[in-house]
Structure formats: C-alpha cells, structure tokens
Amino acid sequence: DQQVKQNSPSLSVQEGRISILNCDYTNSMFDYFLWYKKYPAEGPTFLISISSIKDKNEDGRFTVFLNKSAKHLSLHIVPSQPGDSAVYFCAASENYGQNFVFGPGTRLSVLP
Amino acid sequence: GAVVSQHPSRVICKSGTSVKIECRSLDFQATTMFWYRQFPKKSLMLMATSNEGSKATYEQGVEKDKFLINHASLTLSTLTVTSAHPEDSSFYICSALKQPYEQYFGPGTRLTVT
C-alpha cells in the first residue's frame, strides 16, 4: 500500500511552458517533503523541499505547493527547459527528514 | 503499484561486526537494483548499482570491500556492511528498476553501529 503516489508515470511538455508534477500521500503524519530529480544512470539529486508549516516554497524556476488538507503536493517548473527532462521523485517523511518514503516517480520530457 | 521491501527495517550492531540488508522486489522482476545512503534532511547518495548475475558497479568513493553487494536473483539484492563502524550508521535505501524506467524505492533500513 503506497503511502506516496505519483499517478502520472510520464509527462510531456513543450519547452518554455509550465511543467506540473503531482504527488499525493496518505499519511497525515508526514511533515516534510522533498522533490528529487534523477537522470539515467545517476542517483537522485535533491531539488527542493517544503515543510508542513508552509504551503509554498520557491527556488528559481521551481516552486513546490503543499495542500495539507488534500494531502497533495505539486512541483511547478517554469519555464520548462530540455535539460529538465528527467524522472522526478516525490518523497515524504515524519519527524522532519528522518526516514523518507518515496513515490514511484514521473518521467518528464521537455520537447524543444 | 510495484512493491519493494527491505529487511530488516532497523538494526543495531556492535562495532566490528557485519550486517546484511535485503532488498526484494515483491511483484516484479528487477535485473537492476540500486543502493543508496541517505543523509539527514536532504541528500541521497547512490552507493552502487546492482545487476543480477554480474558484479555490482560502485560509485566513486564507496569501498566495495566494505559494502558487499550480491544480486543473487531477479527479485533479491543484498547489501552487507562488513566490519561496521559508528560512522556507517545511516539510513540505507534500495530501489528496484521496473523496466523500462520506473524505479520503486524500498522503505529503508536504519543502521545504528554502537
């Protein structure tokens, strides 16, 4: 029973447009969330995080939104670039970043 | 969805002993599995890529004689931390690749070396 879900296995977006990646979770005790980006043959790299006391965190082209009542978070990438093409994992934890639970990932393809 | 399990979920061992962690893909076959070490709050470090029937590929800086990886079957990979030291205490996560590109993570193993 997956506690963290990413229901879209893949997403294609035109260069320059917005990419929206979604993540849903079931455990209301989760209080810290991360997005990782992963290129083929490499380990995931940390992208952006958000704690449950916030509903938005922004870092350059990347913004993460958290809706606690809906148990939903999303990652917005604006504008999307071809180099953003990768697999994006959502991860959640209790106790502010101790043990993380990962979603299955969404493959983003940004088309030139 | 696909399920990956890890066993044990927590282990405490004494310095100098060895610990084996198992990673299993429960409902799919995985020719490739990955082992990660997680540092608090953020970074996930890829330690090695485990391929069924062949030697694991270790990332730079990871001691292959200390972290022994065996991918004995299409559903099982093991990580053995040999001669563990307190600095090896960490959260170890495996993932299994479900072809063509979906990667499913295990729940992790918290290792504490005293």
XYZ file of N, CA and C in Angstrom:
678
model
N 0.849 -1.183 0.000
C 0.000 0.000 0.000
C 0.893 1.244 0.000
N 0.901 1.951 -1.117
C 1.834 3.059 -1.257
C 1.351 4.263 -0.471
N 2.239 4.802 0.354
C 1.896 5.993 1.121
C 2.108 7.259 0.310
N 2.976 7.159 -0.685
C 3.254 8.314 -1.545
C 3.008 7.882 -2.987
N 2.142 8.623 -3.655
C 1.746 8.226 -5.003
C 2.039 9.342 -5.999
N 2.527 8.935 -7.140
C 2.655 9.838 -8.271
C 1.929 9.143 -9.410
N 0.735 9.585 -9.671
C -0.161 8.821 -10.535
C 0.136 8.955 -12.023
N 0.958 9.935 -12.381
C 1.328 10.064 -13.789
C 2.719 9.500 -13.978
N 2.867 8.379 -14.640
C 4.213 7.839 -14.842
C 5.041 8.681 -15.814
N 4.368 9.418 -16.689
C 5.127 10.231 -17.628
C 4.344 11.487 -17.987
N 5.110 12.502 -18.442
C 4.529 13.798 -18.789
C 5.393 14.425 -19.874
N 4.759 14.954 -20.903
C 5.495 15.664 -21.952
C 5.026 17.104 -22.004
N 5.997 18.008 -22.091
C 5.692 19.440 -22.075
C 6.557 20.134 -23.128
N 6.015 21.162 -23.723
C 6.787 21.925 -24.708
C 7.740 22.865 -23.983
N 8.918 23.029 -24.555
C 9.909 23.959 -23.997
C 9.295 25.343 -23.796
N 9.591 25.949 -22.653
C 9.072 27.277 -22.367
C 7.745 27.283 -21.626
N 7.043 26.143 -21.659
C 5.757 26.069 -20.966
C 5.967 25.619 -19.524
N 4.874 25.561 -18.780
C 4.939 25.125 -17.389
C 4.820 23.603 -17.305
N 5.650 23.007 -16.452
C 5.509 21.580 -16.132
C 4.932 21.493 -14.727
N 3.933 20.668 -14.564
C 3.325 20.457 -13.243
C 3.361 18.975 -12.920
N 4.117 18.651 -11.869
C 4.210 17.255 -11.431
C 3.471 17.113 -10.111
N 2.671 16.097 -10.009
C 1.810 15.933 -8.847
C 2.206 14.759 -7.969
N 1.877 14.898 -6.693
C 2.211 13.861 -5.721
C 1.113 13.846 -4.661
N 0.621 12.675 -4.316
C -0.383 12.536 -3.276
C 0.131 11.603 -2.192
N -0.252 11.863 -0.961
C 0.193 10.995 0.124
C -0.983 10.659 1.029
N -0.811 9.593 1.779
C -1.920 9.128 2.609
C -1.660 9.328 4.103
N -0.407 9.458 4.490
C -0.061 9.528 5.906
C -0.114 10.977 6.382
N -1.059 11.284 7.239
C -1.222 12.663 7.704
C -0.108 13.081 8.662
N 0.739 12.132 9.069
C 1.848 12.468 9.951
C 3.070 12.987 9.193
N 3.055 12.887 7.885
C 4.176 13.422 7.100
C 4.265 14.925 7.319
N 5.486 15.402 7.569
C 5.635 16.828 7.846
C 6.759 17.472 7.043
N 7.390 16.701 6.189
C 8.499 17.245 5.410
C 8.524 16.523 4.080
N 8.659 17.314 3.027
C 8.535 16.749 1.686
C 9.676 17.228 0.807
N 10.124 16.328 -0.057
C 11.209 16.665 -0.977
C 10.817 16.293 -2.390
N 11.422 16.987 -3.313
C 11.420 16.550 -4.708
C 12.862 16.270 -5.116
N 13.044 15.117 -5.766
C 14.336 14.737 -6.312
C 14.212 14.662 -7.826
N 15.327 14.908 -8.474
C 15.402 14.789 -9.925
C 16.448 13.723 -10.233
N 16.143 12.873 -11.180
C 17.081 11.796 -11.481
C 17.285 11.637 -12.979
N 18.555 11.707 -13.379
C 18.922 11.398 -14.754
C 19.273 9.914 -14.853
N 19.163 9.345 -16.052
C 19.535 7.935 -16.217
C 20.947 7.658 -15.730
N 21.158 6.531 -15.097
C 22.471 6.066 -14.635
C 23.071 6.949 -13.537
N 22.267 7.845 -12.970
C 22.757 8.638 -11.855
C 21.805 8.482 -10.676
N 22.303 8.801 -9.478
C 21.413 8.813 -8.327
C 20.552 10.059 -8.325
N 19.467 10.028 -7.578
C 18.611 11.218 -7.491
C 19.365 12.388 -6.867
N 19.102 13.578 -7.331
C 19.672 14.781 -6.736
C 18.550 15.616 -6.145
N 18.838 16.188 -5.012
C 17.840 16.977 -4.313
C 17.491 18.224 -5.128
N 16.213 18.534 -5.158
C 15.752 19.672 -5.947
C 15.202 20.769 -5.044
N 14.185 20.445 -4.288
C 13.517 21.441 -3.463
C 12.745 20.727 -2.360
N 12.551 21.416 -1.244
C 11.832 20.811 -0.130
C 10.755 21.765 0.386
N 9.875 21.225 1.192
C 8.874 22.047 1.855
C 8.466 21.372 3.150
N 8.324 22.158 4.200
C 7.839 21.595 5.457
C 6.351 21.876 5.587
N 5.721 21.168 6.487
C 4.255 21.236 6.574
C 3.756 22.568 7.137
N 4.673 23.402 7.639
C 4.222 24.696 8.150
C 4.070 25.716 7.023
N 4.499 25.330 5.832
C 4.377 26.223 4.683
C 3.428 25.613 3.663
N 2.951 26.455 2.757
C 2.173 25.907 1.653
C 2.827 26.181 0.302
N 3.955 26.870 0.333
C 4.642 27.173 -0.926
C 6.110 27.409 -0.641
N 6.940 26.905 -1.521
C 8.364 27.210 -1.455
C 8.878 27.355 -2.867
N 9.663 28.402 -3.074
C 10.093 28.738 -4.431
C 11.613 28.800 -4.492
N 12.175 28.273 -5.561
C 13.614 28.350 -5.768
C 13.859 28.457 -7.266
N 14.048 29.687 -7.715
C 14.285 29.888 -9.143
C 13.088 29.465 -9.968
N 13.320 28.585 -10.911
C 12.230 28.132 -11.785
C 11.325 27.089 -11.125
N 11.709 26.645 -9.942
C 10.995 25.552 -9.274
C 10.169 26.067 -8.094
N 8.929 25.673 -8.058
C 8.047 26.012 -6.951
C 7.310 24.758 -6.511
N 7.298 24.528 -5.222
C 6.532 23.403 -4.696
C 5.359 23.960 -3.889
N 4.206 23.400 -4.120
C 2.987 23.776 -3.420
C 2.517 22.598 -2.574
N 2.100 22.911 -1.351
C 1.612 21.862 -0.461
C 0.181 22.174 -0.024
N -0.701 21.226 -0.226
C -2.087 21.335 0.231
C -2.307 20.226 1.252
N -2.181 20.582 2.521
C -2.226 19.558 3.578
C -3.610 18.925 3.696
N -4.632 19.707 3.514
C -5.980 19.158 3.676
C -6.264 18.112 2.599
N -5.705 18.338 1.417
C -5.899 17.382 0.319
C -4.806 16.325 0.285
N -3.808 16.476 1.136
C -2.644 15.588 1.140
C -2.048 15.518 -0.270
N -1.757 16.679 -0.770
C -1.293 16.784 -2.154
C -0.201 17.822 -2.250
N 0.833 17.475 -3.010
C 1.809 18.500 -3.332
C 2.130 18.445 -4.814
N 2.596 19.572 -5.301
C 2.924 19.641 -6.721
C 4.208 20.426 -6.901
N 4.886 20.095 -7.963
C 6.107 20.793 -8.361
C 5.840 21.487 -9.681
N 6.069 22.800 -9.709
C 5.904 23.569 -10.923
C 7.270 23.989 -11.436
N 7.501 23.790 -12.706
C 8.740 24.215 -13.341
C 8.373 25.201 -14.441
N 8.857 26.448 -14.268
C 8.523 27.495 -15.236
C 9.737 28.391 -15.488
N 10.182 28.596 -16.726
C 9.750 27.859 -17.896
C 10.480 26.522 -17.992
N 9.870 25.555 -18.600
C 10.500 24.240 -18.739
C 11.601 24.297 -19.793
N 12.684 23.567 -19.525
C 13.815 23.536 -20.439
C 14.126 22.073 -20.793
N 14.728 21.830 -21.950
C 15.048 20.435 -22.319
C 15.900 19.718 -21.269
N 16.774 20.465 -20.596
C 17.603 19.869 -19.548
C 16.828 19.428 -18.331
N 15.569 19.815 -18.258
C 14.722 19.369 -17.149
C 14.192 17.957 -17.376
N 14.392 17.441 -18.554
C 13.914 16.086 -18.859
C 14.619 15.088 -17.952
N 13.854 14.416 -17.135
C 14.406 13.501 -16.126
C 13.227 12.820 -15.449
N 13.540 11.973 -14.485
C 12.496 11.390 -13.647
C 12.478 12.159 -12.332
N 11.295 12.538 -11.903
C 11.136 13.314 -10.684
C 10.447 12.457 -9.625
N 11.089 12.392 -8.457
C 10.542 11.630 -7.343
C 10.080 12.585 -6.254
N 8.938 12.274 -5.720
C 8.421 12.958 -4.548
C 8.743 12.076 -3.343
N 9.147 12.669 -2.233
C 9.439 11.900 -1.033
C 8.865 12.617 0.178
N 8.432 11.845 1.164
C 7.806 12.423 2.353
C 8.346 11.750 3.599
N 8.372 12.497 4.689
C 8.859 11.910 5.933
C 8.089 12.437 7.131
N 8.108 11.673 8.192
C 7.675 12.153 9.502
C 8.920 12.649 10.220
N 8.749 13.331 11.271
C 9.870 13.770 12.116
C 10.886 14.609 11.351
N 10.392 15.412 10.446
C 11.227 16.391 9.753
C 12.526 15.825 9.196
N 12.380 14.870 8.305
C 13.520 14.471 7.484
C 14.314 13.292 7.980
N 13.729 12.456 8.770
C 14.468 11.279 9.213
C 14.379 10.177 8.166
N 13.322 9.456 8.111
C 13.201 8.367 7.140
C 12.187 8.757 6.071
N 12.626 8.674 4.826
C 11.764 9.124 3.746
C 11.051 7.976 3.054
N 9.847 8.259 2.597
C 9.079 7.342 1.750
C 8.993 7.973 0.371
N 9.344 7.193 -0.634
C 9.403 7.730 -1.988
C 8.192 7.330 -2.807
N 7.818 8.212 -3.702
C 6.841 7.876 -4.730
C 7.524 7.147 -5.875
N 6.759 6.639 -6.847
C 7.333 5.852 -7.944
C 7.977 6.685 -9.037
N 7.780 7.972 -8.997
C 8.432 8.828 -9.991
C 7.550 9.162 -11.174
N 7.841 10.305 -11.775
C 7.194 10.737 -13.017
C 8.298 11.127 -13.983
N 8.232 10.567 -15.181
C 9.230 10.916 -16.199
C 8.754 12.145 -16.961
N 9.525 13.190 -16.883
C 9.211 14.438 -17.598
C 10.057 14.533 -18.855
N 9.400 14.784 -19.961
C 10.093 15.031 -21.222
C 9.748 16.439 -21.672
N 10.754 17.274 -21.812
C 10.545 18.638 -22.296
C 10.990 18.683 -23.743
N 10.049 18.964 -24.610
C 10.290 18.892 -26.049
C 10.719 20.247 -26.593
N 11.787 20.273 -27.397
C 12.249 21.558 -27.935
C 11.304 22.099 -28.993
N 0.388 -0.820 -7.632
C 1.764 -0.410 -7.861
C 2.758 -1.460 -7.419
N 3.974 -1.337 -7.883
C 5.024 -2.282 -7.539
C 5.492 -2.067 -6.106
N 5.922 -3.158 -5.466
C 6.330 -3.094 -4.066
C 7.751 -3.609 -3.910
N 8.523 -2.837 -3.164
C 9.886 -3.240 -2.832
C 9.992 -3.281 -1.317
N 10.506 -4.372 -0.789
C 10.645 -4.486 0.658
C 12.109 -4.518 1.044
N 12.370 -4.112 2.268
C 13.713 -4.192 2.823
C 13.630 -4.853 4.185
N 14.647 -5.642 4.465
C 14.692 -6.298 5.765
C 16.120 -6.342 6.264
N 16.384 -5.975 7.507
C 15.416 -5.505 8.488
C 15.111 -4.014 8.291
N 14.125 -3.515 8.981
C 13.819 -2.087 8.906
C 14.730 -1.297 9.843
N 15.135 -1.947 10.938
C 16.069 -1.330 11.869
C 17.033 -2.392 12.359
N 18.284 -2.007 12.520
C 19.259 -2.937 13.084
C 20.284 -2.161 13.878
N 20.609 -2.712 15.034
C 21.664 -2.156 15.879
C 22.741 -3.220 15.997
N 23.967 -2.848 15.716
C 25.044 -3.829 15.801
C 26.240 -3.206 16.492
N 27.123 -4.056 16.920
C 28.333 -3.591 17.587
C 29.422 -3.320 16.556
N 30.279 -2.402 16.892
C 31.388 -2.054 16.025
C 32.227 -3.295 15.734
N 32.570 -3.474 14.474
C 33.389 -4.607 14.081
C 32.618 -5.788 13.531
N 31.318 -5.776 13.726
C 30.503 -6.880 13.203
C 29.993 -6.521 11.806
N 29.396 -7.514 11.161
C 28.848 -7.324 9.808
C 27.332 -7.407 9.851
N 26.714 -6.652 8.964
C 25.254 -6.600 8.904
C 24.811 -6.772 7.463
N 23.806 -7.615 7.275
C 23.269 -7.826 5.930
C 21.882 -7.214 5.821
N 21.668 -6.470 4.748
C 20.364 -5.868 4.481
C 19.841 -6.453 3.170
N 18.589 -6.867 3.187
C 17.987 -7.456 1.993
C 17.028 -6.491 1.323
N 17.014 -6.521 0.016
C 16.092 -5.730 -0.779
C 15.383 -6.667 -1.747
N 14.062 -6.674 -1.677
C 13.291 -7.584 -2.528
C 12.232 -6.833 -3.328
N 12.139 -7.166 -4.605
C 11.005 -6.697 -5.398
C 9.940 -7.789 -5.307
N 8.774 -7.431 -4.784
C 7.794 -8.446 -4.415
C 6.906 -8.891 -5.571
N 6.655 -8.022 -6.514
C 5.701 -8.397 -7.554
C 6.201 -8.089 -8.960
N 7.510 -7.923 -9.077
C 8.075 -7.775 -10.414
C 9.533 -8.210 -10.361
N 10.069 -8.487 -11.522
C 11.468 -8.884 -11.604
C 12.318 -7.658 -11.908
N 13.435 -7.582 -11.228
C 14.299 -6.415 -11.367
C 15.719 -6.880 -11.675
N 16.133 -6.665 -12.899
C 17.510 -7.016 -13.227
C 18.485 -6.002 -12.633
N 17.967 -4.833 -12.317
C 18.814 -3.778 -11.763
C 18.213 -3.242 -10.483
N 19.029 -3.174 -9.458
C 18.642 -2.557 -8.198
C 19.724 -1.571 -7.796
N 19.334 -0.592 -7.027
C 20.257 0.449 -6.595
C 20.294 0.505 -5.075
N 21.456 0.832 -4.559
C 21.594 1.027 -3.118
C 22.011 2.473 -2.856
N 21.272 3.098 -1.917
C 21.525 4.486 -1.570
C 21.774 4.600 -0.064
N 22.481 5.662 0.261
C 22.634 6.012 1.666
C 22.065 7.408 1.828
N 21.198 7.560 2.804
C 20.548 8.855 2.975
C 21.143 9.601 4.143
N 21.441 10.867 3.899
C 21.936 11.729 4.947
C 20.792 12.596 5.440
N 20.820 12.983 6.717
C 19.655 13.667 7.302
C 19.188 14.865 6.494
N 17.916 14.986 6.318
C 17.230 16.132 5.737
C 17.277 16.218 4.217
N 18.332 15.784 3.620
C 18.419 16.062 2.188
C 18.946 14.929 1.322
N 20.256 14.850 1.287
C 20.830 14.177 0.141
C 20.767 12.669 0.206
N 20.555 12.099 -0.939
C 20.509 10.666 -1.143
C 21.714 10.317 -1.997
N 22.606 9.528 -1.448
C 23.832 9.217 -2.174
C 23.760 7.828 -2.783
N 23.936 7.760 -4.086
C 23.969 6.454 -4.747
C 25.273 5.770 -4.381
N 25.167 4.568 -3.848
C 26.355 3.820 -3.473
C 26.785 2.890 -4.606
N 25.823 2.176 -5.142
C 26.173 1.170 -6.149
C 24.939 0.758 -6.924
N 25.204 0.257 -8.111
C 24.162 -0.319 -8.966
C 24.374 -1.823 -8.987
N 23.323 -2.530 -8.667
C 23.403 -3.984 -8.544
C 22.719 -4.623 -9.743
N 23.465 -5.446 -10.480
C 22.916 -6.112 -11.656
C 22.860 -7.608 -11.422
N 21.725 -8.192 -11.696
C 21.544 -9.629 -11.482
C 22.526 -10.428 -12.325
N 23.248 -11.294 -11.668
C 24.167 -12.188 -12.363
C 25.518 -11.591 -12.692
N 25.764 -10.362 -12.277
C 27.082 -9.776 -12.531
C 27.502 -8.929 -11.330
N 28.733 -8.454 -11.388
C 29.253 -7.670 -10.266
C 28.576 -6.306 -10.211
N 28.455 -5.826 -8.986
C 27.862 -4.501 -8.803
C 28.823 -3.418 -9.283
N 28.259 -2.321 -9.692
C 29.048 -1.155 -10.095
C 29.001 -0.138 -8.962
N 30.147 0.174 -8.396
C 30.222 1.058 -7.238
C 30.515 2.487 -7.686
N 29.930 3.425 -6.968
C 30.214 4.824 -7.222
C 31.574 5.184 -6.617
N 32.128 6.240 -7.150
C 33.442 6.684 -6.682
C 33.390 7.000 -5.197
N 34.377 6.505 -4.474
C 34.449 6.784 -3.050
C 33.770 5.739 -2.185
N 33.056 4.805 -2.773
C 32.389 3.751 -1.999
C 33.281 2.523 -1.994
N 33.611 2.053 -0.811
C 34.525 0.921 -0.688
C 33.801 -0.386 -0.988
N 34.182 -1.042 -2.051
C 33.486 -2.265 -2.449
C 33.744 -3.418 -1.487
N 34.891 -3.378 -0.809
C 35.178 -4.457 0.154
C 34.441 -4.258 1.470
N 33.984 -3.057 1.693
C 33.258 -2.775 2.919
C 31.750 -2.953 2.723
N 31.287 -2.556 1.564
C 29.862 -2.662 1.254
C 29.700 -3.725 0.147
N 29.486 -4.946 0.590
C 29.387 -6.059 -0.351
C 27.956 -6.170 -0.874
N 27.844 -6.220 -2.184
C 26.529 -6.302 -2.803
C 26.438 -7.574 -3.629
N 25.342 -8.282 -3.436
C 25.093 -9.512 -4.169
C 23.668 -9.480 -4.719
N 23.551 -9.632 -6.015
C 22.225 -9.635 -6.665
C 21.991 -11.044 -7.166
N 21.529 -11.883 -6.227
C 21.504 -13.326 -6.474
C 20.371 -13.769 -7.390
N 19.300 -13.004 -7.406
C 18.167 -13.405 -8.231
C 17.493 -12.154 -8.773
N 16.474 -12.356 -9.576
C 15.789 -11.223 -10.191
C 14.897 -10.477 -9.206
N 14.802 -10.976 -7.983
C 13.963 -10.297 -7.005
C 14.698 -9.972 -5.710
N 15.990 -10.253 -5.644
C 16.700 -10.068 -4.381
C 18.101 -9.516 -4.584
N 18.381 -8.442 -3.861
C 19.746 -7.916 -3.782
C 20.063 -7.722 -2.308
N 21.307 -8.011 -1.929
C 21.698 -7.825 -0.537
C 22.890 -6.891 -0.443
N 22.886 -6.107 0.611
C 23.999 -5.220 0.942
C 24.531 -5.664 2.295
N 25.804 -6.025 2.334
C 26.427 -6.403 3.595
C 27.444 -5.347 3.975
N 27.239 -4.745 5.132
C 28.186 -3.787 5.669
C 29.158 -4.580 6.535
N 30.388 -4.687 6.087
C 31.360 -5.500 6.804
C 32.157 -4.650 7.787
N 32.513 -5.264 8.904
C 33.300 -4.578 9.932
C 32.760 -3.169 10.168
N 31.511 -3.136 10.566
C 30.816 -1.849 10.693
C 31.448 -0.969 11.765
N 31.418 0.329 11.513
C 31.897 1.330 12.460
C 30.794 2.349 12.702
N 30.880 3.086 13.784
C 29.827 4.077 14.068
C 29.547 5.031 12.916
N 30.560 5.370 12.142
C 30.336 6.299 11.021
C 29.522 5.674 9.892
N 29.331 4.361 9.950
C 28.474 3.694 8.959
C 26.999 3.788 9.347
N 26.735 4.290 10.536
C 25.342 4.449 10.969
C 24.642 5.406 10.012
N 23.531 4.951 9.487
C 22.836 5.746 8.486
C 21.530 5.063 8.112
N 20.855 5.672 7.165
C 19.628 5.113 6.623
C 19.939 4.631 5.212
N 19.797 3.349 4.991
C 20.138 2.754 3.704
C 18.841 2.413 2.968
N 18.766 2.856 1.721
C 17.567 2.637 0.915
C 17.950 1.923 -0.370
N 17.130 0.962 -0.747
C 17.343 0.328 -2.043
C 16.198 0.720 -2.967
N 16.435 0.580 -4.229
C 15.359 0.733 -5.199
C 15.522 -0.321 -6.283
N 14.425 -0.655 -6.904
C 14.436 -1.665 -7.961
C 13.875 -1.062 -9.230
N 14.523 -1.361 -10.318
C 14.107 -0.819 -11.603
C 13.114 -1.759 -12.260
N 11.908 -1.224 -12.496
C 10.908 -1.978 -13.241
C 10.949 -1.445 -14.660
N 11.339 -2.280 -15.576
C 11.542 -1.832 -16.943
C 10.295 -1.184 -17.513
N 10.362 -0.130 -18.356
C 11.642 0.374 -18.832
C 12.305 1.400 -17.930
N 11.548 2.137 -17.128
C 12.237 3.192 -16.395
C 11.648 3.513 -15.038
N 10.647 2.761 -14.608
C 10.068 3.056 -13.299
C 10.964 2.502 -12.205
N 11.218 3.352 -11.220
C 12.088 2.952 -10.127
C 11.279 2.996 -8.829
N 11.261 1.894 -8.111
C 10.499 1.809 -6.877
C 11.444 1.664 -5.701
N 11.211 2.491 -4.694
C 12.089 2.510 -3.541
C 11.565 1.607 -2.428
N 12.522 1.006 -1.711
C 12.166 0.258 -0.517
C 11.935 1.216 0.639
N 11.469 0.688 1.760
C 11.158 1.536 2.920
C 12.389 1.961 3.711
N 13.542 1.395 3.369
C 14.756 1.800 4.060
C 15.092 0.955 5.265
N 16.363 0.988 5.629
C 16.868 0.287 6.822
C 17.706 1.257 7.630
N 17.321 1.422 8.871
C 18.082 2.306 9.771
C 19.148 1.463 10.464
N 20.402 1.730 10.169
C 21.524 1.012 10.786
C 22.164 1.891 11.849
N 22.299 1.338 13.036
C 22.994 2.023 14.117
C 24.129 1.135 14.591
N 25.332 1.659 14.526
C 26.512 0.904 14.958
C 27.006 1.500 16.273
N 27.058 0.673 17.299
C 27.435 1.185 18.625
C 28.906 0.888 18.949
